[in-house]
């Protein structure tokens, strides 16, 4: 059995020399469900988190660009925000008990003196280290953007009310988060991983219709730029801004957030409502790469034929672009493995097309695959990647 590191080396050559589309996925919950271990173990054990996600990526032939955890919670929990824990799911901020109830609570927004050893920061740092050891890839850390962290520790509704009625306080809150938490946290990550060249800020709360373009201009973008100014040698993009379909002026808002995101992102629901052509044309005009989303509902409930047709149409539209990435969005825990295999098989098959007319002549063959438990057991026996499998005794692998 070939190691994951070896497979990735071959894949990277294809991406670089033949411009084949890359396949990424938000696989966190689905990988947890496949493994059958408890959410508490998964979100606290770096070996379990990293190895299980890498096994799921490899099983589905998805490029492991990142190890994803509950990125919106890590910093908030570190400074004292109370959390809710689900037995088989992702931890969540206790929205009924925000850390910042009044302006006097701003003093709580500070990192402990030994914060790299506190909370779940060791989980983050060790998972980044293991990612590089197992894959040979330079890790891409993901952290919470200031606006989304403010929504967590203040509450979304309270923050929007502050922006409307007490904008100075809202700015004070965001500046304190940026300077007191986000920047020093990212500095430690880079100190521990000096080869890091890219970082992603997760900012889903900053999406339409949660906010307005005016809020984006005044309360989101300036703090992203403040972070960028502190890390001149690192490419920092802030992403997860879905909902562009709600903008009154689509072109204006897309061009507004493009410098922040760094690439054109066509999330599935937005592309379905607006049309993927709009995003493709923007990528061509701005000479940017594009991420094309496949929505989680279709992955979970669609037929394989629908998924294959969707991939074909998306690839036909984007055939004139050189740098295309497909993103399987938030794969649900219950998504059938057969559907995910169908998506990756379709992308691989249609990558052979040389011209738009070729797509209708290509037939997609979905290979017969062993079950995920059988795949994991073979990996454990041969273990070409040197995984610990320290979590395997707790696993209740789905047949």
mmCIF file of C-alpha atoms in Angstrom:
data_model
loop_
_atom_site.group_PDB
_atom_site.id
_atom_site.type_symbol
_atom_site.label_atom_id
_atom_site.label_comp_id
_atom_site.label_asym_id
_atom_site.label_seq_id
_atom_site.Cartn_x
_atom_site.Cartn_y
_atom_site.Cartn_z
ATOM 1 C CA UNK A 1 0.000 0.000 0.000
ATOM 2 C CA UNK A 2 1.397 3.365 -1.045
ATOM 3 C CA UNK A 3 1.799 6.040 1.612
ATOM 4 C CA UNK A 4 -0.400 9.128 1.581
ATOM 5 C CA UNK A 5 2.739 11.249 1.301
ATOM 6 C CA UNK A 6 3.708 9.366 -1.876
ATOM 7 C CA UNK A 7 0.246 9.768 -3.390
ATOM 8 C CA UNK A 8 0.238 13.479 -2.657
ATOM 9 C CA UNK A 9 3.597 13.954 -4.323
ATOM 10 C CA UNK A 10 2.190 12.411 -7.508
ATOM 11 C CA UNK A 11 -1.012 14.471 -7.261
ATOM 12 C CA UNK A 12 0.937 17.702 -6.802
ATOM 13 C CA UNK A 13 2.813 17.023 -10.026
ATOM 14 C CA UNK A 14 -0.518 16.639 -11.849
ATOM 15 C CA UNK A 15 -1.856 19.897 -10.425
ATOM 16 C CA UNK A 16 1.323 21.798 -11.277
ATOM 17 C CA UNK A 17 2.057 20.417 -14.750
ATOM 18 C CA UNK A 18 -1.348 19.474 -16.158
ATOM 19 C CA UNK A 19 -3.552 22.048 -14.370
ATOM 20 C CA UNK A 20 -5.979 19.367 -13.200
ATOM 21 C CA UNK A 21 -8.733 20.528 -10.818
ATOM 22 C CA UNK A 22 -8.065 20.010 -7.138
ATOM 23 C CA UNK A 23 -10.766 18.472 -4.921
ATOM 24 C CA UNK A 24 -11.129 19.786 -1.366
ATOM 25 C CA UNK A 25 -13.742 19.100 1.290
ATOM 26 C CA UNK A 26 -15.075 20.278 4.615
ATOM 27 C CA UNK A 27 -15.062 16.802 6.069
ATOM 28 C CA UNK A 28 -14.956 17.325 9.840
ATOM 29 C CA UNK A 29 -18.360 15.980 10.931
ATOM 30 C CA UNK A 30 -18.442 13.254 8.291
ATOM 31 C CA UNK A 31 -15.017 11.921 9.298
ATOM 32 C CA UNK A 32 -16.107 11.833 12.941
ATOM 33 C CA UNK A 33 -19.205 9.839 12.007
ATOM 34 C CA UNK A 34 -17.149 7.395 9.926
ATOM 35 C CA UNK A 35 -14.817 6.728 12.841
ATOM 36 C CA UNK A 36 -17.469 6.269 15.488
ATOM 37 C CA UNK A 37 -15.324 7.757 18.257
ATOM 38 C CA UNK A 38 -16.787 10.299 20.666
ATOM 39 C CA UNK A 39 -16.865 13.967 19.784
ATOM 40 C CA UNK A 40 -15.053 14.725 23.031
ATOM 41 C CA UNK A 41 -12.101 12.522 22.010
ATOM 42 C CA UNK A 42 -12.085 13.754 18.419
ATOM 43 C CA UNK A 43 -12.008 17.441 19.335
ATOM 44 C CA UNK A 44 -9.368 17.090 22.041
ATOM 45 C CA UNK A 45 -6.935 14.438 20.733
ATOM 46 C CA UNK A 46 -4.657 15.750 17.948
ATOM 47 C CA UNK A 47 -3.660 12.271 16.757
ATOM 48 C CA UNK A 48 -7.302 11.187 16.480
ATOM 49 C CA UNK A 49 -8.419 14.412 14.781
ATOM 50 C CA UNK A 50 -5.559 14.433 12.280
ATOM 51 C CA UNK A 51 -5.371 10.733 11.466
ATOM 52 C CA UNK A 52 -9.122 10.232 11.074
ATOM 53 C CA UNK A 53 -9.473 13.213 8.734
ATOM 54 C CA UNK A 54 -6.454 12.132 6.678
ATOM 55 C CA UNK A 55 -7.881 8.615 6.399
ATOM 56 C CA UNK A 56 -11.211 10.031 5.206
ATOM 57 C CA UNK A 57 -9.513 12.316 2.681
ATOM 58 C CA UNK A 58 -7.478 9.434 1.301
ATOM 59 C CA UNK A 59 -10.469 7.081 1.188
ATOM 60 C CA UNK A 60 -12.400 9.548 -0.972
ATOM 61 C CA UNK A 61 -9.396 10.720 -3.071
ATOM 62 C CA UNK A 62 -9.746 14.269 -1.733
ATOM 63 C CA UNK A 63 -6.726 16.538 -1.371
ATOM 64 C CA UNK A 64 -5.988 17.136 2.350
ATOM 65 C CA UNK A 65 -5.350 20.868 2.281
ATOM 66 C CA UNK A 66 -6.248 21.284 5.937
ATOM 67 C CA UNK A 67 -7.258 19.597 9.160
ATOM 68 C CA UNK A 68 -10.485 21.277 10.212
ATOM 69 C CA UNK A 69 -11.653 21.538 13.799
ATOM 70 C CA UNK A 70 -14.260 23.788 15.436
ATOM 71 C CA UNK A 71 -12.318 26.838 14.345
ATOM 72 C CA UNK A 72 -14.890 29.349 15.619
ATOM 73 C CA UNK A 73 -14.522 28.160 19.213
ATOM 74 C CA UNK A 74 -10.820 27.758 19.970
ATOM 75 C CA UNK A 75 -9.855 31.351 20.846
ATOM 76 C CA UNK A 76 -13.199 32.146 22.497
ATOM 77 C CA UNK A 77 -12.917 29.102 24.749
ATOM 78 C CA UNK A 78 -9.317 30.032 25.585
ATOM 79 C CA UNK A 79 -10.309 33.404 27.048
ATOM 80 C CA UNK A 80 -13.175 31.988 29.089
ATOM 81 C CA UNK A 81 -16.256 31.709 26.861
ATOM 82 C CA UNK A 82 -18.504 28.903 28.097
ATOM 83 C CA UNK A 83 -19.167 26.049 25.697
ATOM 84 C CA UNK A 84 -21.769 23.387 25.010
ATOM 85 C CA UNK A 85 -20.632 19.864 24.211
ATOM 86 C CA UNK A 86 -22.499 17.326 22.116
ATOM 87 C CA UNK A 87 -21.730 13.613 22.549
ATOM 88 C CA UNK A 88 -21.223 12.986 18.837
ATOM 89 C CA UNK A 89 -20.791 16.427 17.359
ATOM 90 C CA UNK A 90 -18.845 19.649 17.311
ATOM 91 C CA UNK A 91 -18.612 21.777 20.478
ATOM 92 C CA UNK A 92 -20.472 25.047 20.263
ATOM 93 C CA UNK A 93 -20.382 28.390 22.021
ATOM 94 C CA UNK A 94 -23.063 28.810 24.680
ATOM 95 C CA UNK A 95 -24.937 31.660 23.012
ATOM 96 C CA UNK A 96 -27.097 32.110 26.094
ATOM 97 C CA UNK A 97 -24.086 32.986 28.223
ATOM 98 C CA UNK A 98 -21.812 35.347 26.265
ATOM 99 C CA UNK A 99 -18.476 36.302 27.768
ATOM 100 C CA UNK A 100 -18.943 40.003 26.933
ATOM 101 C CA UNK A 101 -22.206 41.074 28.525
ATOM 102 C CA UNK A 102 -21.287 44.727 29.115
ATOM 103 C CA UNK A 103 -18.539 47.150 28.150
ATOM 104 C CA UNK A 104 -16.826 46.455 31.472
ATOM 105 C CA UNK A 105 -16.211 42.875 30.320
ATOM 106 C CA UNK A 106 -13.752 43.955 27.615
ATOM 107 C CA UNK A 107 -10.956 43.381 30.140
ATOM 108 C CA UNK A 108 -11.673 39.638 29.798
ATOM 109 C CA UNK A 109 -10.390 39.651 26.219
ATOM 110 C CA UNK A 110 -6.787 38.730 26.916
ATOM 111 C CA UNK A 111 -4.711 35.602 26.497
ATOM 112 C CA UNK A 112 -3.297 33.722 29.492
ATOM 113 C CA UNK A 113 0.442 34.237 29.982
ATOM 114 C CA UNK A 114 1.215 30.641 29.036
ATOM 115 C CA UNK A 115 -1.577 30.404 26.477
ATOM 116 C CA UNK A 116 0.224 27.976 24.092
ATOM 117 C CA UNK A 117 -0.250 25.409 26.856
ATOM 118 C CA UNK A 118 -3.832 26.375 27.709
ATOM 119 C CA UNK A 119 -7.256 25.339 26.458
ATOM 120 C CA UNK A 120 -7.095 23.485 23.174
ATOM 121 C CA UNK A 121 -4.160 25.424 21.741
ATOM 122 C CA UNK A 122 -1.955 22.300 22.154
ATOM 123 C CA UNK A 123 -4.505 20.472 19.956
ATOM 124 C CA UNK A 124 -4.093 23.091 17.230
ATOM 125 C CA UNK A 125 -0.299 23.165 17.368
ATOM 126 C CA UNK A 126 0.135 19.393 17.443
ATOM 127 C CA UNK A 127 -2.375 18.777 14.644
ATOM 128 C CA UNK A 128 -0.438 21.211 12.436
ATOM 129 C CA UNK A 129 2.793 19.369 13.240
ATOM 130 C CA UNK A 130 1.267 15.958 12.534
ATOM 131 C CA UNK A 131 -0.243 17.210 9.285
ATOM 132 C CA UNK A 132 3.227 18.061 7.999
ATOM 133 C CA UNK A 133 4.787 14.830 9.300
ATOM 134 C CA UNK A 134 2.151 12.604 7.697
ATOM 135 C CA UNK A 135 1.692 14.424 4.388
ATOM 136 C CA UNK A 136 4.850 16.399 3.708
ATOM 137 C CA UNK A 137 2.619 19.412 3.044
ATOM 138 C CA UNK A 138 3.206 22.797 4.632
ATOM 139 C CA UNK A 139 0.216 23.242 6.956
ATOM 140 C CA UNK A 140 -2.326 26.000 6.377
ATOM 141 C CA UNK A 141 -3.620 27.130 9.775
ATOM 142 C CA UNK A 142 -7.205 28.313 10.079
ATOM 143 C CA UNK A 143 -8.242 30.654 12.868
ATOM 144 C CA UNK A 144 -11.339 32.666 13.728
ATOM 145 C CA UNK A 145 -11.662 36.125 12.174
ATOM 146 C CA UNK A 146 -12.345 39.020 14.580
ATOM 147 C CA UNK A 147 -15.937 39.687 13.491
ATOM 148 C CA UNK A 148 -16.985 36.045 13.900
ATOM 149 C CA UNK A 149 -15.222 35.838 17.261
ATOM 150 C CA UNK A 150 -17.093 38.956 18.363
ATOM 151 C CA UNK A 151 -20.356 37.261 17.360
ATOM 152 C CA UNK A 152 -19.350 34.322 19.539
ATOM 153 C CA UNK A 153 -18.327 36.107 22.730
ATOM 154 C CA UNK A 154 -20.808 39.001 22.489
ATOM 155 C CA UNK A 155 -23.651 37.323 20.589
ATOM 156 C CA UNK A 156 -24.644 38.072 17.009
ATOM 157 C CA UNK A 157 -27.806 40.048 17.819
ATOM 158 C CA UNK A 158 -26.046 42.099 20.505
ATOM 159 C CA UNK A 159 -23.133 42.879 18.185
ATOM 160 C CA UNK A 160 -25.429 44.083 15.404
ATOM 161 C CA UNK A 161 -27.288 46.242 17.922
ATOM 162 C CA UNK A 162 -23.948 47.646 19.104
ATOM 163 C CA UNK A 163 -22.957 48.459 15.516
ATOM 164 C CA UNK A 164 -26.209 50.371 15.015
ATOM 165 C CA UNK A 165 -26.423 52.132 18.384
ATOM 166 C CA UNK A 166 -22.894 52.104 19.860
ATOM 167 C CA UNK A 167 -20.466 51.866 16.947
ATOM 168 C CA UNK A 168 -17.523 53.108 19.042
ATOM 169 C CA UNK A 169 -17.989 50.208 21.448
ATOM 170 C CA UNK A 170 -18.273 47.749 18.546
ATOM 171 C CA UNK A 171 -14.977 49.027 17.145
ATOM 172 C CA UNK A 172 -13.376 48.827 20.584
ATOM 173 C CA UNK A 173 -14.520 45.212 20.883
ATOM 174 C CA UNK A 174 -13.166 44.255 17.450
ATOM 175 C CA UNK A 175 -9.859 46.064 17.992
ATOM 176 C CA UNK A 176 -9.374 44.376 21.368
ATOM 177 C CA UNK A 177 -10.008 40.960 19.821
ATOM 178 C CA UNK A 178 -7.670 41.670 16.901
ATOM 179 C CA UNK A 179 -4.765 43.038 18.933
ATOM 180 C CA UNK A 180 -5.254 41.017 22.099
ATOM 181 C CA UNK A 181 -6.126 37.588 20.725
ATOM 182 C CA UNK A 182 -5.954 37.068 16.964
ATOM 183 C CA UNK A 183 -2.537 38.578 16.246
ATOM 184 C CA UNK A 184 -0.638 37.044 19.207
ATOM 185 C CA UNK A 185 -2.314 33.669 18.600
ATOM 186 C CA UNK A 186 -1.261 33.647 14.956
ATOM 187 C CA UNK A 187 2.262 34.733 15.958
ATOM 188 C CA UNK A 188 2.610 31.635 18.135
ATOM 189 C CA UNK A 189 1.342 29.384 15.344
ATOM 190 C CA UNK A 190 3.917 30.822 12.947
ATOM 191 C CA UNK A 191 6.657 30.659 15.572
ATOM 192 C CA UNK A 192 5.968 26.934 15.982
ATOM 193 C CA UNK A 193 5.571 26.442 12.210
ATOM 194 C CA UNK A 194 8.006 28.913 10.590
ATOM 195 C CA UNK A 195 7.498 27.404 7.136
ATOM 196 C CA UNK A 196 3.817 28.474 7.080
ATOM 197 C CA UNK A 197 3.163 30.694 4.058
ATOM 198 C CA UNK A 198 -0.653 30.882 4.068
ATOM 199 C CA UNK A 199 -3.317 31.314 6.712
ATOM 200 C CA UNK A 200 -7.097 31.301 6.476
ATOM 201 C CA UNK A 201 -9.371 33.395 8.671
ATOM 202 C CA UNK A 202 -12.808 31.814 9.039
ATOM 203 C CA UNK A 203 -15.567 34.423 9.049
ATOM 204 C CA UNK A 204 -18.934 32.871 8.233
ATOM 205 C CA UNK A 205 -20.750 35.287 10.549
ATOM 206 C CA UNK A 206 -19.627 38.057 8.209
ATOM 207 C CA UNK A 207 -21.804 36.753 5.374
ATOM 208 C CA UNK A 208 -24.901 38.243 3.774
ATOM 209 C CA UNK A 209 -27.644 38.516 4.951
ATOM 210 C CA UNK A 210 -26.115 38.487 8.461
ATOM 211 C CA UNK A 211 -24.434 41.794 7.614
ATOM 212 C CA UNK A 212 -24.710 44.570 5.042
ATOM 213 C CA UNK A 213 -22.039 45.736 2.581
ATOM 214 C CA UNK A 214 -21.624 48.806 4.793
ATOM 215 C CA UNK A 215 -20.907 46.643 7.850
ATOM 216 C CA UNK A 216 -18.424 44.655 5.763
ATOM 217 C CA UNK A 217 -16.619 47.877 4.806
ATOM 218 C CA UNK A 218 -16.472 49.345 8.303
ATOM 219 C CA UNK A 219 -16.439 46.454 10.775
ATOM 220 C CA UNK A 220 -14.937 43.489 8.914
ATOM 221 C CA UNK A 221 -12.432 44.461 6.221
ATOM 222 C CA UNK A 222 -10.392 46.946 8.329
ATOM 223 C CA UNK A 223 -9.610 44.315 10.960
ATOM 224 C CA UNK A 224 -8.575 41.762 8.341
ATOM 225 C CA UNK A 225 -6.190 44.389 6.960
ATOM 226 C CA UNK A 226 -4.933 45.095 10.482
ATOM 227 C CA UNK A 227 -3.976 41.437 10.822
ATOM 228 C CA UNK A 228 -2.356 41.390 7.390
ATOM 229 C CA UNK A 229 -0.280 44.431 8.317
ATOM 230 C CA UNK A 230 1.195 42.429 11.201
ATOM 231 C CA UNK A 231 2.250 39.534 8.941
ATOM 232 C CA UNK A 232 3.763 40.954 5.782
ATOM 233 C CA UNK A 233 5.433 37.667 4.783
ATOM 234 C CA UNK A 234 2.294 35.521 5.128
ATOM 235 C CA UNK A 235 -0.597 35.331 2.665
ATOM 236 C CA UNK A 236 -3.697 35.816 4.811
ATOM 237 C CA UNK A 237 -7.132 35.360 3.268
ATOM 238 C CA UNK A 238 -10.423 35.641 5.095
ATOM 239 C CA UNK A 239 -13.105 33.327 3.746
ATOM 240 C CA UNK A 240 -16.458 31.605 4.323
ATOM 241 C CA UNK A 241 -18.394 34.657 3.074
ATOM 242 C CA UNK A 242 -21.364 32.886 1.502
ATOM 243 C CA UNK A 243 -24.639 34.607 0.610
ATOM 244 C CA UNK A 244 -23.533 36.933 -2.181
ATOM 245 C CA UNK A 245 -26.869 36.119 -3.839
ATOM 246 C CA UNK A 246 -28.469 38.497 -1.307
ATOM 247 C CA UNK A 247 -26.431 41.495 -2.506
ATOM 248 C CA UNK A 248 -28.291 44.202 -4.440
ATOM 249 C CA UNK A 249 -25.217 44.829 -6.587
ATOM 250 C CA UNK A 250 -23.609 41.425 -7.153
ATOM 251 C CA UNK A 251 -20.584 42.647 -9.098
ATOM 252 C CA UNK A 252 -19.802 45.424 -6.648
ATOM 253 C CA UNK A 253 -19.976 43.191 -3.583
ATOM 254 C CA UNK A 254 -17.965 40.383 -5.167
ATOM 255 C CA UNK A 255 -15.226 42.841 -6.112
ATOM 256 C CA UNK A 256 -15.409 44.310 -2.597
ATOM 257 C CA UNK A 257 -14.678 40.995 -0.881
ATOM 258 C CA UNK A 258 -12.322 39.554 -3.503
ATOM 259 C CA UNK A 259 -9.184 41.240 -2.081
ATOM 260 C CA UNK A 260 -10.086 39.807 1.334
ATOM 261 C CA UNK A 261 -10.827 36.281 0.083
ATOM 262 C CA UNK A 262 -7.950 36.125 -2.382
ATOM 263 C CA UNK A 263 -9.871 34.040 -4.922
ATOM 264 C CA UNK A 264 -13.340 33.835 -6.413
ATOM 265 C CA UNK A 265 -15.522 31.543 -4.305
ATOM 266 C CA UNK A 266 -18.757 30.252 -5.816
ATOM 267 C CA UNK A 267 -20.550 28.480 -2.991
ATOM 268 C CA UNK A 268 -23.126 25.995 -4.213
ATOM 269 C CA UNK A 269 -26.279 27.836 -3.161
ATOM 270 C CA UNK A 270 -24.966 31.146 -4.501
ATOM 271 C CA UNK A 271 -23.889 29.630 -7.817
ATOM 272 C CA UNK A 272 -27.261 27.914 -8.213
ATOM 273 C CA UNK A 273 -29.134 31.174 -7.580
ATOM 274 C CA UNK A 274 -26.905 33.490 -9.622
ATOM 275 C CA UNK A 275 -25.346 31.158 -12.161
ATOM 276 C CA UNK A 276 -21.781 29.871 -12.174
ATOM 277 C CA UNK A 277 -21.066 31.900 -15.331
ATOM 278 C CA UNK A 278 -21.087 35.077 -13.231
ATOM 279 C CA UNK A 279 -18.313 33.774 -10.983
ATOM 280 C CA UNK A 280 -16.325 32.354 -13.909
ATOM 281 C CA UNK A 281 -16.403 35.683 -15.711
ATOM 282 C CA UNK A 282 -15.206 37.452 -12.581
ATOM 283 C CA UNK A 283 -12.316 34.990 -12.223
ATOM 284 C CA UNK A 284 -11.345 35.622 -15.845
ATOM 285 C CA UNK A 285 -11.636 39.391 -15.500
ATOM 286 C CA UNK A 286 -9.619 39.530 -12.277
ATOM 287 C CA UNK A 287 -7.189 36.750 -13.270
ATOM 288 C CA UNK A 288 -8.009 34.838 -10.085
ATOM 289 C CA UNK A 289 -8.394 31.188 -9.198
ATOM 290 C CA UNK A 290 -11.911 29.925 -8.468
ATOM 291 C CA UNK A 291 -13.375 27.597 -5.854
ATOM 292 C CA UNK A 292 -16.598 25.924 -6.989
ATOM 293 C CA UNK A 293 -18.807 24.553 -4.237
ATOM 294 C CA UNK A 294 -20.966 21.452 -4.309
ATOM 295 C CA UNK A 295 -23.665 21.993 -1.710
ATOM 296 C CA UNK A 296 -24.000 19.650 1.250
ATOM 297 C CA UNK A 297 -27.726 18.962 0.686
ATOM 298 C CA UNK A 298 -27.030 17.528 -2.763
ATOM 299 C CA UNK A 299 -24.152 15.428 -1.424
ATOM 300 C CA UNK A 300 -26.380 14.104 1.338
ATOM 301 C CA UNK A 301 -29.661 13.529 -0.493
ATOM 302 C CA UNK A 302 -28.944 13.631 -4.222
ATOM 303 C CA UNK A 303 -28.708 10.676 -6.575
ATOM 304 C CA UNK A 304 -25.331 9.777 -8.018
ATOM 305 C CA UNK A 305 -26.574 10.686 -11.490
ATOM 306 C CA UNK A 306 -27.494 14.184 -10.267
ATOM 307 C CA UNK A 307 -24.075 14.671 -8.707
ATOM 308 C CA UNK A 308 -22.263 13.504 -11.841
ATOM 309 C CA UNK A 309 -24.383 15.805 -14.015
ATOM 310 C CA UNK A 310 -23.696 18.717 -11.637
ATOM 311 C CA UNK A 311 -19.940 18.152 -11.836
ATOM 312 C CA UNK A 312 -20.080 17.906 -15.635
ATOM 313 C CA UNK A 313 -21.967 21.177 -16.013
ATOM 314 C CA UNK A 314 -19.680 22.981 -13.568
ATOM 315 C CA UNK A 315 -16.553 21.742 -15.320
ATOM 316 C CA UNK A 316 -17.907 22.693 -18.741
ATOM 317 C CA UNK A 317 -18.569 26.230 -17.563
ATOM 318 C CA UNK A 318 -15.114 26.536 -15.980
ATOM 319 C CA UNK A 319 -13.218 24.803 -18.794
ATOM 320 C CA UNK A 320 -11.593 28.072 -19.913
ATOM 321 C CA UNK A 321 -10.052 28.630 -16.460
ATOM 322 C CA UNK A 322 -6.641 27.284 -15.531
ATOM 323 C CA UNK A 323 -6.925 27.190 -11.737
ATOM 324 C CA UNK A 324 -10.140 25.509 -10.575
ATOM 325 C CA UNK A 325 -10.786 23.870 -7.212
ATOM 326 C CA UNK A 326 -13.917 21.937 -6.274
ATOM 327 C CA UNK A 327 -15.101 22.105 -2.667
ATOM 328 C CA UNK A 328 -17.473 19.556 -1.171
ATOM 329 C CA UNK A 329 -19.194 21.818 1.326
ATOM 330 C CA UNK A 330 -19.729 20.705 4.929
ATOM 331 C CA UNK A 331 -20.202 17.026 4.129
ATOM 332 C CA UNK A 332 -22.935 15.861 6.519
ATOM 333 C CA UNK A 333 -22.307 13.034 8.946
ATOM 334 C CA UNK A 334 -25.058 11.064 7.201
ATOM 335 C CA UNK A 335 -23.850 11.568 3.622
ATOM 336 C CA UNK A 336 -23.622 8.252 1.710
ATOM 337 C CA UNK A 337 -20.037 7.322 0.907
ATOM 338 C CA UNK A 338 -21.189 6.306 -2.579
ATOM 339 C CA UNK A 339 -22.202 9.902 -3.320
ATOM 340 C CA UNK A 340 -18.813 11.276 -2.316
ATOM 341 C CA UNK A 341 -17.036 8.655 -4.433
ATOM 342 C CA UNK A 342 -19.307 9.645 -7.338
ATOM 343 C CA UNK A 343 -18.249 13.298 -7.090
ATOM 344 C CA UNK A 344 -14.521 12.575 -6.995
ATOM 345 C CA UNK A 345 -14.815 9.987 -9.798
ATOM 346 C CA UNK A 346 -16.721 12.479 -11.962
ATOM 347 C CA UNK A 347 -14.123 15.211 -11.454
ATOM 348 C CA UNK A 348 -11.336 12.783 -12.334
ATOM 349 C CA UNK A 349 -13.153 11.550 -15.450
ATOM 350 C CA UNK A 350 -14.146 14.962 -16.798
ATOM 351 C CA UNK A 351 -10.609 16.254 -16.218
ATOM 352 C CA UNK A 352 -9.697 14.319 -19.377
ATOM 353 C CA UNK A 353 -11.820 16.628 -21.537
ATOM 354 C CA UNK A 354 -9.816 18.709 -23.988
ATOM 355 C CA UNK A 355 -12.727 20.759 -25.349
ATOM 356 C CA UNK A 356 -16.339 21.523 -24.286
ATOM 357 C CA UNK A 357 -17.706 18.973 -26.774
ATOM 358 C CA UNK A 358 -15.758 16.191 -25.029
ATOM 359 C CA UNK A 359 -17.800 16.317 -21.831
ATOM 360 C CA UNK A 360 -20.856 14.661 -23.357
ATOM 361 C CA UNK A 361 -18.795 11.736 -24.675
ATOM 362 C CA UNK A 362 -17.034 10.914 -21.400
ATOM 363 C CA UNK A 363 -18.543 8.160 -19.290
ATOM 364 C CA UNK A 364 -17.954 8.235 -15.548
ATOM 365 C CA UNK A 365 -17.113 4.907 -13.984
ATOM 366 C CA UNK A 366 -17.484 4.792 -10.222
ATOM 367 C CA UNK A 367 -14.968 2.244 -8.932
ATOM 368 C CA UNK A 368 -16.042 -0.433 -6.494
ATOM 369 C CA UNK A 369 -14.476 0.510 -3.181
ATOM 370 C CA UNK A 370 -14.022 -1.389 0.031
ATOM 371 C CA UNK A 371 -15.882 -0.041 3.048
ATOM 372 C CA UNK A 372 -14.238 2.627 5.167
ATOM 373 C CA UNK A 373 -13.680 0.176 8.061
ATOM 374 C CA UNK A 374 -11.968 -2.271 5.687
ATOM 375 C CA UNK A 375 -9.817 0.556 4.314
ATOM 376 C CA UNK A 376 -8.804 1.636 7.826
ATOM 377 C CA UNK A 377 -7.967 -1.913 8.904
ATOM 378 C CA UNK A 378 -5.700 -2.398 5.902
ATOM 379 C CA UNK A 379 -4.023 0.936 6.599
ATOM 380 C CA UNK A 380 -3.521 -0.124 10.210
ATOM 381 C CA UNK A 381 -1.964 -3.457 9.206
ATOM 382 C CA UNK A 382 0.481 -1.955 6.715
ATOM 383 C CA UNK A 383 0.695 1.560 8.208
ATOM 384 C CA UNK A 384 2.867 3.168 5.509
ATOM 385 C CA UNK A 385 2.204 6.605 7.017
ATOM 386 C CA UNK A 386 3.309 5.836 10.569
ATOM 387 C CA UNK A 387 -0.026 6.718 12.179
ATOM 388 C CA UNK A 388 -0.392 6.065 15.913
ATOM 389 C CA UNK A 389 -3.920 4.598 15.634
ATOM 390 C CA UNK A 390 -4.091 5.384 19.362
ATOM 391 C CA UNK A 391 -7.829 6.007 18.998
ATOM 392 C CA UNK A 392 -8.705 2.774 17.174
ATOM 393 C CA UNK A 393 -9.914 0.850 20.239
ATOM 394 C CA UNK A 394 -12.587 3.482 20.830
ATOM 395 C CA UNK A 395 -13.660 3.520 17.193
ATOM 396 C CA UNK A 396 -16.994 2.021 16.250
ATOM 397 C CA UNK A 397 -16.350 1.993 12.526
ATOM 398 C CA UNK A 398 -19.528 2.162 10.431
ATOM 399 C CA UNK A 399 -19.901 -0.934 8.291
#
